[in-house]
Short mmCIF file of C-alpha atoms in Angstrom, two decimals:
data_model
loop_
_atom_site.label_atom_id
_atom_site.label_comp_id
_atom_site.label_asym_id
_atom_site.label_seq_id
_atom_site.Cartn_x
_atom_site.Cartn_y
_atom_site.Cartn_z
CA MET H 1 124.37 80.68 169.54
CA SER H 2 126.69 83.45 168.44
CA ALA H 3 125.35 86.50 166.73
CA ASP H 4 127.06 85.43 163.53
CA THR H 5 125.38 82.01 163.42
CA LYS H 6 122.01 83.54 164.16
CA GLN H 7 122.50 85.94 161.27
CA ASN H 8 123.40 82.96 159.10
CA LEU H 9 120.13 81.21 159.84
CA ILE H 10 118.07 84.27 159.05
CA THR H 11 119.68 85.14 155.75
CA GLN H 12 119.91 81.58 154.52
CA ASN H 13 117.85 81.31 151.37
CA THR H 14 116.24 84.67 151.73
CA ILE H 15 116.49 87.77 149.63
CA THR H 16 115.39 91.24 150.63
CA ILE H 17 113.07 93.23 148.40
CA ASP H 18 112.48 96.84 149.45
CA GLY H 19 113.45 95.90 153.00
CA GLN H 20 111.13 92.90 153.16
CA GLU H 21 112.81 89.55 153.73
CA ILE H 22 111.54 86.94 151.28
CA PRO H 23 112.32 83.21 151.29
CA PHE H 24 113.24 81.39 148.11
CA GLN H 25 113.99 77.88 147.00
CA ALA H 26 117.09 76.91 145.08
CA GLY H 27 116.57 77.53 141.38
CA GLN H 28 113.93 80.20 141.80
CA THR H 29 114.34 83.53 140.10
CA ILE H 30 113.81 86.80 141.95
CA MET H 31 110.44 87.06 140.18
CA ASP H 32 109.38 83.55 141.28
CA ALA H 33 110.29 84.25 144.88
CA ALA H 34 108.64 87.67 144.89
CA LEU H 35 105.37 86.44 143.38
CA ALA H 36 105.28 83.46 145.75
CA ALA H 37 105.63 85.89 148.65
CA GLY H 38 102.92 88.18 147.27
CA VAL H 39 105.33 90.92 146.24
CA TYR H 40 104.49 92.52 142.89
CA ILE H 41 107.26 93.22 140.43
CA PRO H 42 105.83 94.82 137.25
CA HIS H 43 106.04 92.48 134.27
CA LEU H 44 104.49 91.89 130.85
CA CYS H 45 106.38 89.00 129.25
CA HIS H 46 106.58 86.84 132.36
CA ARG H 47 104.06 84.11 133.04
CA GLN H 48 104.38 81.50 135.75
CA GLY H 49 104.88 78.08 134.17
CA LEU H 50 106.43 79.37 130.95
CA THR H 51 110.15 79.76 130.34
CA PRO H 52 111.22 83.28 131.38
CA HIS H 53 111.82 85.53 128.41
CA GLY H 54 113.34 88.83 129.56
CA SER H 55 112.14 90.98 126.67
CA CYS H 56 109.80 93.52 128.23
CA LYS H 57 112.34 94.69 130.83
CA LEU H 58 109.58 96.02 133.08
CA CYS H 59 110.73 93.74 135.90
CA VAL H 60 114.06 95.51 136.10
CA VAL H 61 115.22 95.74 139.71
CA ASP H 62 118.34 97.10 141.36
CA ILE H 63 120.43 94.54 143.19
CA ALA H 64 122.70 96.23 145.69
CA SER H 65 125.00 93.31 146.18
CA ARG H 66 124.76 89.84 144.81
CA SER H 67 127.38 88.52 147.14
CA ALA H 68 126.21 90.16 150.35
CA SER H 69 127.60 87.82 152.94
CA SER H 70 125.93 87.12 156.21
CA HIS H 71 129.23 87.87 157.82
CA ASN H 72 128.80 90.89 160.02
CA SER H 73 132.08 92.61 159.35
CA ASN H 74 131.64 92.09 155.64
CA ARG H 75 128.14 93.51 155.80
CA ARG H 76 129.43 96.60 157.54
CA LEU H 77 132.05 96.97 154.85
CA GLN H 78 129.43 96.75 152.17
CA ALA H 79 127.17 99.23 153.86
CA LYS H 80 130.09 101.59 153.75
CA PHE H 81 131.15 101.14 150.15
CA ALA H 82 128.93 98.94 148.18
CA VAL H 83 125.45 100.42 148.03
CA ASP H 84 126.06 102.30 144.83
CA ALA H 85 129.28 100.77 143.57
CA ASP H 86 127.98 97.19 143.56
CA SER H 87 124.47 98.05 142.52
CA ARG H 88 123.39 96.61 139.23
CA SER H 89 120.13 96.46 137.35
CA ALA H 90 118.76 93.11 136.25
CA SER H 91 115.56 91.53 135.01
CA ALA H 92 113.91 89.88 138.01
CA CYS H 93 112.35 87.24 135.76
CA THR H 94 115.68 85.81 134.60
CA MET H 95 117.98 86.61 137.53
CA PRO H 96 118.33 83.71 139.97
CA ALA H 97 117.65 84.51 143.60
CA VAL H 98 120.86 84.34 145.61
CA ALA H 99 120.94 84.41 149.38
CA GLY H 100 121.45 87.87 150.77
CA GLN H 101 120.52 89.88 147.68
CA GLN H 102 119.42 93.37 148.64
CA ILE H 103 116.86 94.30 145.97
CA SER H 104 115.14 97.59 145.22
CA ASN H 105 111.89 97.17 143.32
CA ASN H 106 109.12 99.64 144.05
CA THR H 107 111.16 102.84 143.91
CA PRO H 108 110.29 106.12 142.14
CA ALA H 109 113.42 105.82 139.99
CA LEU H 110 112.67 102.27 138.80
CA ASN H 111 109.01 103.08 138.20
CA GLU H 112 110.07 106.07 136.11
CA VAL H 113 112.30 103.80 134.01
CA ARG H 114 109.39 101.36 133.69
CA LYS H 115 107.11 104.17 132.56
CA THR H 116 109.61 105.12 129.87
CA ILE H 117 109.77 101.49 128.70
CA THR H 118 105.97 101.38 128.57
CA GLN H 119 105.91 104.61 126.55
CA MET H 120 108.39 103.04 124.13
CA LEU H 121 106.05 100.06 123.71
CA PHE H 122 103.09 102.38 123.09
CA ILE H 123 104.75 104.54 120.43
CA GLU H 124 106.39 101.57 118.73
CA GLY H 125 103.03 100.02 117.83
CA ASN H 126 99.64 101.46 117.00
CA HIS H 127 98.00 101.35 120.40
CA ILE H 128 94.78 103.18 119.69
CA CYS H 129 92.96 102.07 122.82
CA PRO H 130 89.59 103.68 121.98
CA SER H 131 89.20 101.33 119.01
CA CYS H 132 90.72 98.18 120.51
CA GLU H 133 88.66 95.17 121.58
CA LYS H 134 91.14 94.44 124.35
CA CYS H 135 90.65 97.86 125.95
CA GLY H 136 90.09 97.38 129.68
CA ASP H 137 91.36 93.81 129.48
CA CYS H 138 94.82 94.73 128.24
CA THR H 139 97.81 94.20 130.53
CA LEU H 140 99.94 96.76 128.67
CA GLN H 141 97.25 99.40 129.16
CA ALA H 142 96.79 98.44 132.81
CA MET H 143 100.54 98.68 133.27
CA ALA H 144 100.51 102.18 131.80
CA TYR H 145 97.74 103.15 134.25
CA HIS H 146 99.69 101.57 137.10
CA LEU H 147 102.74 103.67 136.21
CA GLY H 148 100.71 106.86 135.70
CA MET H 149 101.54 107.21 132.01
CA LEU H 150 99.78 110.26 130.54
CA ASP H 151 101.30 110.30 127.06
CA GLY H 152 103.71 108.44 124.78
CA HIS H 153 106.38 111.15 125.12
CA PHE H 154 108.25 109.94 122.02
CA PRO H 155 107.26 110.41 118.35
CA GLN H 156 104.88 107.71 117.15
CA PHE H 157 106.40 105.13 114.80
CA PHE H 158 103.06 104.58 113.00
CA GLN H 159 104.18 101.11 111.94
CA HIS H 160 102.24 99.34 109.29
CA ARG H 161 102.24 95.60 109.86
CA GLU H 162 100.13 92.93 108.29
CA VAL H 163 96.81 91.93 109.79
CA ASP H 164 96.09 88.21 109.44
CA ALA H 165 92.35 87.55 109.44
CA SER H 166 92.64 84.28 107.48
CA HIS H 167 91.74 82.00 110.39
CA PRO H 168 88.00 81.40 110.83
CA THR H 169 87.95 82.10 114.58
CA ILE H 170 91.22 83.82 115.50
CA MET H 171 92.79 86.99 114.16
CA LEU H 172 96.19 88.62 114.39
CA ASP H 173 96.71 92.39 114.53
CA ARG H 174 100.48 92.76 114.48
CA ASP H 175 100.23 96.54 115.03
CA ARG H 176 99.56 95.84 118.69
CA CYS H 177 102.13 93.08 119.21
CA ILE H 178 104.74 93.82 121.88
CA LEU H 179 106.91 90.78 121.05
CA CYS H 180 106.52 89.30 124.53
CA GLU H 181 106.54 85.81 122.96
CA LEU H 182 103.90 84.57 125.42
CA CYS H 183 102.01 83.05 122.46
CA VAL H 184 105.23 81.56 121.10
CA ARG H 185 106.04 79.93 124.43
CA ALA H 186 102.45 78.90 125.23
CA SER H 187 102.16 77.21 121.85
CA ARG H 188 105.46 75.34 122.20
CA GLU H 189 105.44 74.54 125.89
CA VAL H 190 101.77 74.11 126.75
CA ASP H 191 99.87 73.45 123.52
CA GLY H 192 102.72 71.38 122.02
CA LYS H 193 102.20 73.00 118.62
CA ASN H 194 104.84 75.62 117.71
CA VAL H 195 102.41 77.88 115.87
CA PHE H 196 104.20 81.20 116.41
CA ALA H 197 107.70 82.63 116.18
CA ILE H 198 109.41 86.02 116.04
CA ALA H 199 111.24 86.81 112.78
CA GLY H 200 113.16 89.80 111.51
CA ARG H 201 115.81 91.93 113.17
CA GLY H 202 115.78 95.12 115.21
CA ILE H 203 112.74 97.29 114.73
CA ASN H 204 111.62 94.94 111.95
CA ALA H 205 111.16 92.03 114.38
CA HIS H 206 107.62 90.78 114.09
CA LEU H 207 105.37 87.87 114.93
CA VAL H 208 105.18 85.19 112.24
CA VAL H 209 103.07 82.07 111.88
CA ASN H 210 104.90 78.78 111.36
CA SER H 211 102.84 77.55 108.43
CA ALA H 212 103.95 77.11 104.83
CA SER H 213 101.86 80.09 103.71
CA GLY H 214 102.64 82.10 106.85
CA LYS H 215 98.89 82.43 107.36
CA LEU H 216 97.08 81.60 110.57
CA VAL H 217 94.48 79.56 108.68
CA ASP H 218 97.15 77.07 107.61
CA SER H 219 98.47 76.58 111.15
CA ASP H 220 96.94 74.13 113.61
CA LEU H 221 96.04 76.90 116.08
CA GLU H 222 92.68 76.28 117.71
CA THR H 223 90.46 78.49 119.84
CA SER H 224 90.98 76.16 122.79
CA ASP H 225 94.78 76.63 122.72
CA MET H 226 96.45 78.65 125.42
CA ALA H 227 98.32 80.54 122.69
CA ALA H 228 95.01 81.86 121.38
CA HIS H 229 94.21 83.49 124.73
CA ILE H 230 97.48 84.39 126.39
CA CYS H 231 98.22 87.59 124.42
CA PRO H 232 98.45 90.40 127.01
CA VAL H 233 97.50 93.02 124.39
CA GLY H 234 95.08 93.13 121.47
CA ALA H 235 97.34 91.36 118.98
CA ILE H 236 95.72 87.90 119.07
CA LEU H 237 91.95 88.13 119.24
CA ILE H 238 89.11 85.64 119.16
CA LYS H 239 86.84 86.70 116.33
CA GLU H 240 83.30 87.88 117.02
CA HIS H 241 83.96 88.25 120.73
CA GLY H 242 84.86 91.93 120.98
CA TYR H 243 83.16 94.45 123.26
CA GLU H 244 81.21 91.79 125.14
CA VAL H 245 82.00 93.03 128.63
CA PRO H 246 80.34 96.28 129.75
CA ILE H 247 82.66 99.15 130.65
CA GLY H 248 83.05 99.00 134.39
CA GLN H 249 83.22 95.21 134.47
CA ARG H 250 86.29 94.61 132.35
CA THR H 251 89.30 92.95 133.98
CA PHE H 252 91.15 96.13 134.81
CA ASP H 253 88.02 98.06 135.71
CA LEU H 254 87.79 95.62 138.61
CA HIS H 255 91.43 94.76 139.25
CA GLN H 256 94.79 96.48 139.52
CA VAL H 257 97.58 95.04 137.38
CA SER H 258 99.62 94.75 140.60
CA GLU H 259 97.33 92.10 142.09
CA ILE H 260 99.11 88.79 142.45
CA GLY H 261 97.62 85.79 140.67
CA LEU H 262 95.67 87.87 138.19
CA GLU H 263 96.95 85.79 135.27
CA LYS H 264 94.39 83.09 135.99
CA ILE H 265 91.52 85.57 136.02
CA ILE H 266 92.71 87.14 132.77
CA LEU H 267 93.06 83.77 131.06
CA THR H 268 89.63 82.60 132.24
CA LYS H 269 88.12 85.86 131.10
CA ALA H 270 89.80 85.54 127.72
CA ARG H 271 88.28 82.09 127.27
CA GLN H 272 84.84 82.99 128.60
CA PRO H 273 84.51 86.72 128.07
CA ASP H 274 80.89 86.84 129.16
CA GLU H 275 81.63 85.54 132.65
CA MET G 1 90.97 139.20 140.87
CA SER G 2 90.87 138.85 137.12
CA LYS G 3 89.61 135.64 135.66
CA ILE G 4 91.81 132.92 134.24
CA ARG G 5 91.60 133.02 130.44
CA ILE G 6 91.05 129.74 128.68
CA ALA G 7 91.06 129.11 124.93
CA THR G 8 89.94 125.83 123.41
CA THR G 9 89.94 124.38 119.93
CA SER G 10 89.25 121.18 118.07
CA LEU G 11 91.78 120.28 115.37
CA ALA G 12 91.36 116.76 113.92
CA GLY G 13 88.94 116.10 116.74
CA CYS G 14 85.33 114.99 116.97
CA PHE G 15 84.23 117.63 119.51
CA GLY G 16 83.74 114.78 121.95
CA CYS G 17 86.31 116.25 124.32
CA HIS G 18 84.42 119.55 124.26
CA MET G 19 81.19 117.68 124.96
CA SER G 20 82.88 115.92 127.84
CA PHE G 21 84.02 119.31 129.13
CA LEU G 22 80.37 120.42 129.10
CA ASP G 23 79.52 117.21 130.96
CA MET G 24 80.60 118.98 134.12
CA ASP G 25 77.02 120.30 133.94
CA GLU G 26 76.06 122.73 136.71
CA ARG G 27 79.66 122.74 137.91
CA LEU G 28 80.32 124.94 134.86
CA VAL G 29 78.55 127.78 136.65
CA ALA G 30 81.00 127.69 139.52
CA LEU G 31 83.91 127.31 137.10
CA LEU G 32 82.82 130.38 135.12
CA GLU G 33 83.24 132.50 138.25
CA HIS G 34 86.96 131.83 137.94
CA VAL G 35 87.53 131.51 134.20
CA GLU G 36 86.53 133.21 130.98
CA PHE G 37 86.74 131.79 127.52
CA ASN G 38 88.81 133.33 124.75
CA ARG G 39 88.83 131.72 121.30
CA SER G 40 86.75 128.56 121.56
CA PRO G 41 83.90 126.78 119.79
CA PHE G 42 81.93 128.04 122.82
CA THR G 43 82.56 131.71 121.88
CA ASP G 44 82.54 133.87 118.76
CA ILE G 45 86.15 134.98 119.12
CA LYS G 46 87.97 134.32 115.84
CA HIS G 47 91.59 134.37 116.97
CA CYS G 48 93.33 133.37 120.14
CA GLY G 49 94.43 136.27 122.29
CA PRO G 50 96.83 136.08 125.22
CA CYS G 51 95.56 133.29 127.47
CA ASP G 52 96.56 131.37 130.54
CA ILE G 53 95.44 127.95 129.39
CA GLY G 54 94.86 126.43 125.95
CA LEU G 55 92.94 123.18 125.64
CA ILE G 56 93.63 121.39 122.35
CA GLU G 57 91.42 118.56 121.20
CA GLY G 58 92.26 116.48 118.15
CA GLY G 59 95.41 115.60 116.28
CA VAL G 60 96.92 117.56 113.40
CA CYS G 61 95.63 116.42 110.01
CA ASN G 62 95.77 119.48 107.75
CA VAL G 63 97.67 122.74 107.30
CA GLU G 64 94.99 124.83 108.97
CA ASN G 65 95.35 122.65 112.09
CA VAL G 66 99.06 123.54 112.10
CA HIS G 67 98.34 127.28 111.89
CA VAL G 68 95.70 127.16 114.62
CA LEU G 69 97.90 125.06 116.87
CA ARG G 70 100.82 127.47 116.47
CA GLU G 71 98.50 130.41 117.21
CA PHE G 72 97.45 128.70 120.43
CA ARG G 73 101.03 127.90 121.40
CA ASP G 74 102.08 131.50 120.77
CA ASN G 75 99.29 132.86 122.96
CA CYS G 76 98.76 130.32 125.74
CA LYS G 77 101.04 130.12 128.74
CA ILE G 78 99.98 126.53 129.37
CA LEU G 79 99.02 124.25 126.51
CA ILE G 80 97.19 121.02 127.32
CA ALA G 81 96.79 118.12 124.90
CA VAL G 82 93.27 116.88 125.59
CA GLY G 83 92.13 113.43 124.57
CA ALA G 84 93.61 110.48 122.69
CA CYS G 85 93.76 112.30 119.32
CA ALA G 86 95.84 115.21 120.56
CA ILE G 87 98.09 112.84 122.50
CA ASN G 88 98.86 110.14 119.92
CA GLY G 89 96.78 110.91 116.85
CA GLY G 90 93.94 108.70 118.04
CA VAL G 91 91.50 106.90 115.79
CA PRO G 92 92.02 109.39 112.89
CA ALA G 93 95.67 108.32 112.82
CA MET G 94 94.50 104.93 111.56
CA ARG G 95 94.55 106.58 108.14
CA ASN G 96 98.34 106.63 108.44
CA HIS G 97 98.16 103.03 107.23
CA PHE G 98 97.16 104.33 103.80
CA ASN G 99 98.67 106.92 101.56
CA LEU G 100 96.75 110.16 101.23
CA ARG G 101 95.85 109.71 97.56
CA GLU G 102 94.26 106.33 98.35
CA CYS G 103 92.12 107.95 101.06
CA LEU G 104 91.01 110.86 98.85
CA GLU G 105 90.27 108.63 95.87
CA GLU G 106 88.25 106.26 98.02
CA ALA G 107 86.14 109.13 99.36
CA TYR G 108 85.79 111.45 96.35
CA VAL G 109 86.43 109.34 93.25
CA ASN G 110 85.69 105.66 93.80
CA GLY G 111 83.21 105.95 96.66
CA VAL G 112 79.77 104.42 96.24
CA GLY G 113 77.23 106.98 95.02
CA VAL G 114 79.78 109.69 94.25
CA VAL G 115 78.46 112.19 91.68
CA ASN G 116 80.93 114.23 89.60
CA PRO G 117 83.98 112.43 91.04
CA GLN G 118 86.93 114.74 91.69
CA ILE G 119 89.32 115.42 94.53
CA PRO G 120 88.43 118.90 95.90
CA ASN G 121 91.22 121.34 95.12
CA ASP G 122 89.86 124.84 95.82
CA VAL G 123 92.47 127.11 97.42
CA GLU G 124 89.98 127.81 100.24
CA LEU G 125 90.38 124.25 101.40
CA PRO G 126 93.29 123.37 103.68
CA LEU G 127 95.48 120.64 102.25
CA LEU G 128 95.66 117.42 104.20
CA LEU G 129 98.99 116.37 105.66
CA ASP G 130 100.28 113.01 104.49
CA LYS G 131 99.98 111.70 108.06
CA VAL G 132 97.91 112.54 111.12
CA HIS G 133 100.17 113.70 113.94
CA PRO G 134 99.86 114.12 117.71
CA ILE G 135 100.09 117.82 118.59
CA HIS G 136 103.45 117.35 120.33
CA ASP G 137 104.92 116.64 116.89
CA VAL G 138 104.25 120.31 116.05
CA VAL G 139 104.46 122.34 119.28
CA ARG G 140 105.63 121.91 122.85
CA VAL G 141 102.93 120.57 125.13
CA ASP G 142 102.81 121.31 128.85
CA TYR G 143 100.30 118.74 130.09
CA TYR G 144 98.41 115.73 128.81
CA LEU G 145 94.84 114.81 129.69
CA PRO G 146 94.24 111.30 128.37
CA GLY G 147 90.92 109.66 127.54
CA CYS G 148 88.67 109.28 124.53
CA PRO G 149 87.27 111.50 125.85
CA PRO G 150 88.60 112.50 129.29
CA SER G 151 85.75 112.65 131.80
CA ALA G 152 84.31 115.92 133.08
CA ASP G 153 85.88 115.03 136.42
CA ALA G 154 89.27 114.78 134.72
CA PHE G 155 88.82 118.27 133.20
CA LEU G 156 87.75 119.67 136.57
CA ASN G 157 90.69 117.96 138.22
CA ILE G 158 93.36 119.41 135.92
CA LEU G 159 91.75 122.88 135.83
CA GLY G 160 91.23 122.79 139.60
CA ASP G 161 94.91 122.06 140.14
CA LEU G 162 95.99 124.80 137.74
CA LEU G 163 93.58 127.37 139.26
CA ALA G 164 94.98 126.49 142.67
CA GLY G 165 98.49 127.05 141.34
CA LYS G 166 99.39 123.41 141.76
CA GLU G 167 101.16 121.01 139.43
CA PRO G 168 98.33 119.01 137.82
CA SER G 169 98.12 115.34 138.68
CA LEU G 170 95.52 112.87 137.56
CA PRO G 171 94.34 110.40 140.20
CA ASN G 172 94.42 106.77 139.09
CA ASN G 173 90.63 106.42 138.98
CA LEU G 174 90.42 109.21 136.37
CA LEU G 175 93.20 107.82 134.21
CA HIS G 176 91.99 105.95 131.15
CA TYR G 177 92.76 105.97 127.43
CA ASP G 178 89.33 104.94 126.18
#
């Protein structure tokens, strides 16, 4: 077996993330492959099983070369020229894995960009954690901890968006919505209901309810729906179930956001907060 | 060696951050061998003199807050925004959802049990700003100590780093916003 063929076998259907070789199956995104291999790429709007969305941009990675060939001479050429020139940033959740991709993920530069994105999310809404029922169970907050965010850096927008408390068991605080569309997708793709949508343009984009009145009470959203529990922040809340978990036992008191497979724990906890 | 001078104040704060500072309990004794307090709710000093470190609790909600904050910035080499309110306005900033007149009328005119309803307007009283602001909207801030309130350990950590001449860093287990 020549050196070239051997190289071919190794790089076939693998990508490299921070120097670690990771296998992937055709059709998988970089995010899919990374999560399957136990490699954490920060994300807020991604959820396994739902159509990728690409809005939060936290999963941004640098791809040194999408066309890195297994051919040795070519590789040498690329090492010489391509590292910076060919490097591009992409969302890992929407970018298909392609054999030979050299991906940077957990780097100080990318984490700094991610921190800035998280700060933008914090100042854009009214994220007053001390008064939020989702505090300690909030993925956005846990992400900010993970990235070492100390402050919002930018001026607060102090948005004023409508609270919808019309539904008997579920409420909507749009001030905390990060437009991840997890509820939109969960409702359409899992619950088969189409309760939510995003309307408006630019900074005025906001979560709307697909009912004639626009009110949650007139939708067919039920407490048992995935859409009622999937919200990663405190925007969709189950009424009368706030502050049930003692401080110290909340999801992110016990777990790091970077743990793989945490989504299941979060969802279970959201459905049965006392467990 | 002369002691490090620290000034503290509470603007639109609840004094919870100061209480949390005092939560360092007997460790305060050791700290006081290295620091002395200038203007602070802990002392009787009326105006901030030249200081090494200023700890600011609370957001900015009225004109007096602005004056005090500027006095601290002018006199403190290092200004630290302490707690959620100083950092992003905190819970008091929830009044930014309402206009100021609505808030004042609810409290002083239409409130239940109000006698002689009128919005206070004596010149002695500082006027409220139309919005509650984080302190970095008004002055430059050097460091942020998050939490509502930050723990005594977090205070010790940031002061320890500064006393040691190091760039402050907050370990992950002390980082929280609630």
